PDB file of C-alpha atoms and ligand atoms in Angstrom:
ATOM      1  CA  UNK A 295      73.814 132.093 140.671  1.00 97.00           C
ATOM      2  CA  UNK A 296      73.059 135.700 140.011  1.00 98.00           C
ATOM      3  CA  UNK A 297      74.068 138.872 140.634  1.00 98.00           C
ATOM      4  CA  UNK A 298      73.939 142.521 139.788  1.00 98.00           C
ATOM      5  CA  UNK A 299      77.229 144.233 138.537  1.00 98.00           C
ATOM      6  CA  UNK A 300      77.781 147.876 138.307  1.00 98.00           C
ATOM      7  CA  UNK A 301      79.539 148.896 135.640  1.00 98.00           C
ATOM      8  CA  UNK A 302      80.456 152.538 135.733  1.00 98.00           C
ATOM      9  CA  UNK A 303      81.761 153.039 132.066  1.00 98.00           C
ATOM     10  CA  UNK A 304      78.278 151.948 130.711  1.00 98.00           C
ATOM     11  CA  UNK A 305      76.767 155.081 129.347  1.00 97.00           C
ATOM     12  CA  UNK A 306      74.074 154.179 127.233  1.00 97.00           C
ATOM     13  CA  UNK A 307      71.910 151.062 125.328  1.00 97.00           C
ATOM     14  CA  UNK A 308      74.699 150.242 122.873  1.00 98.00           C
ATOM     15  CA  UNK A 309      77.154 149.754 125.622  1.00 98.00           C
ATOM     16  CA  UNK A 310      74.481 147.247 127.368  1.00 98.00           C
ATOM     17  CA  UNK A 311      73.846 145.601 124.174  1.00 98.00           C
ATOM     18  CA  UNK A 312      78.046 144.828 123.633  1.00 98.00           C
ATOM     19  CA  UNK A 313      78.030 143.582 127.268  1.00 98.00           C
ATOM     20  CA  UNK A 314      74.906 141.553 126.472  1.00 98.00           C
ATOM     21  CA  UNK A 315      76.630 139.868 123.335  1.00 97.00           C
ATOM     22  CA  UNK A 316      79.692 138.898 124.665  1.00 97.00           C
ATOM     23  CA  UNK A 317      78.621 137.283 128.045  1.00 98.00           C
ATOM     24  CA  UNK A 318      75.917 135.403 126.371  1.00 97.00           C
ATOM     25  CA  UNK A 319      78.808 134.007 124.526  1.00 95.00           C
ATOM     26  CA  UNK A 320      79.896 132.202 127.761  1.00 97.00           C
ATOM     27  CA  UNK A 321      79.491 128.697 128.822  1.00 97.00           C
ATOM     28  CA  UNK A 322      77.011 128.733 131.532  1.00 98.00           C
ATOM     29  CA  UNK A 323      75.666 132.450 131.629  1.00 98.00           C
ATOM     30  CA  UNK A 324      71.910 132.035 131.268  1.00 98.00           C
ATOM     31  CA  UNK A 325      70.472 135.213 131.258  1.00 98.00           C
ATOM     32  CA  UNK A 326      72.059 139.200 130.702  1.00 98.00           C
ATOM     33  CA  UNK A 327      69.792 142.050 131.382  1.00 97.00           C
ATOM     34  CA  UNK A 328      71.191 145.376 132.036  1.00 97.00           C
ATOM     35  CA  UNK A 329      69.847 149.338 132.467  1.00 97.00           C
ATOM     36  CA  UNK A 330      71.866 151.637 130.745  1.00 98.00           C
ATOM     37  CA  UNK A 331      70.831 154.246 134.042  1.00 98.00           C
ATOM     38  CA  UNK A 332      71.245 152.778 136.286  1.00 98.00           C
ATOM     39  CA  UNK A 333      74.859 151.536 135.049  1.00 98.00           C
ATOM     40  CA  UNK A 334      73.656 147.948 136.509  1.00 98.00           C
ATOM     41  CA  UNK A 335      74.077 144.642 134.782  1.00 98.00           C
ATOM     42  CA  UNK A 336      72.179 141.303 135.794  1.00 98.00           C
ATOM     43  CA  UNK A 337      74.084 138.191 135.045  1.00 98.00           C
ATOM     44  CA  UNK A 338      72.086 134.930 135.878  1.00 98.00           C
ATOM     45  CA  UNK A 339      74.558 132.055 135.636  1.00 98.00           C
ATOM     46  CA  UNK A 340      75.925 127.779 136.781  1.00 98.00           C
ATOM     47  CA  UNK A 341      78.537 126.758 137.649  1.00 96.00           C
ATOM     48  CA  UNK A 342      81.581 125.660 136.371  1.00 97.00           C
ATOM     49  CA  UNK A 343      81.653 129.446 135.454  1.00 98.00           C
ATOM     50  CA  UNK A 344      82.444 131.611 138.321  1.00 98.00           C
ATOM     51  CA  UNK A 345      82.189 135.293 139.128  1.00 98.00           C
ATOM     52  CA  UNK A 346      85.730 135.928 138.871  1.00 98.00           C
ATOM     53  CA  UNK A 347      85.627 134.444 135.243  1.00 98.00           C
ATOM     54  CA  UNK A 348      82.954 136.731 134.488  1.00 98.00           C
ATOM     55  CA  UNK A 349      84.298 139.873 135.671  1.00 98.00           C
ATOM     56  CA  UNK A 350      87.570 138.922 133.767  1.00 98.00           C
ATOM     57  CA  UNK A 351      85.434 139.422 130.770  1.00 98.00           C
ATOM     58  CA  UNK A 352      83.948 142.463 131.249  1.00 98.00           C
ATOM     59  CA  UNK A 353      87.502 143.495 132.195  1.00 98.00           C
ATOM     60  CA  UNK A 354      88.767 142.297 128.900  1.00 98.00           C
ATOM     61  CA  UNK A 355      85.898 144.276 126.934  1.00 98.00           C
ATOM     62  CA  UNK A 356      86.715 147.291 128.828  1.00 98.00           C
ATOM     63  CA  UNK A 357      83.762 147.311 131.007  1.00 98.00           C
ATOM     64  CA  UNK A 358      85.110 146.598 134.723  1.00 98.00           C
ATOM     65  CA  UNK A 359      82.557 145.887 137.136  1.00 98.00           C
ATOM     66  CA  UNK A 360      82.710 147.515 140.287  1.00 96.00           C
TER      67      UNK A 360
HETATM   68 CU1   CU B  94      77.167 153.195 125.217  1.00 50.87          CU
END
């Protein structure tokens, strides 16, 4: 699966770069790339991880996704 997430509290590379680390941390996320502009993060990922999983994350680092 993939999809885009916007993230409105990114506001610049470093932010990307903690979001990067700690989803690439979970089982089953294959790929993170993100753009600090546009506030957008792409999360390519498999199952048994699921969207809600992932945006309990970014919750949890203090990064909700829209
Ligand atoms: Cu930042």
């Amino acid at each position: 699966m993939e999809k885009i997430f916007k993230i409105p509290k990114i506001s610049c590379g470093h932010c990307v770069n903690s979001i990067k680390n700690e989803l690439s941390e979970l089982a089953g996320v294959q790929s993170v790339k993100g753009n600090a502009e546009l506030k957008k993060i792409t999360v390519e990922w498999s199952a048994p991880l699921t969207e809600e999983e992932i945006r309990n994350v970014l919750e949890s680092i203090n990064y909700p996704a829209e």
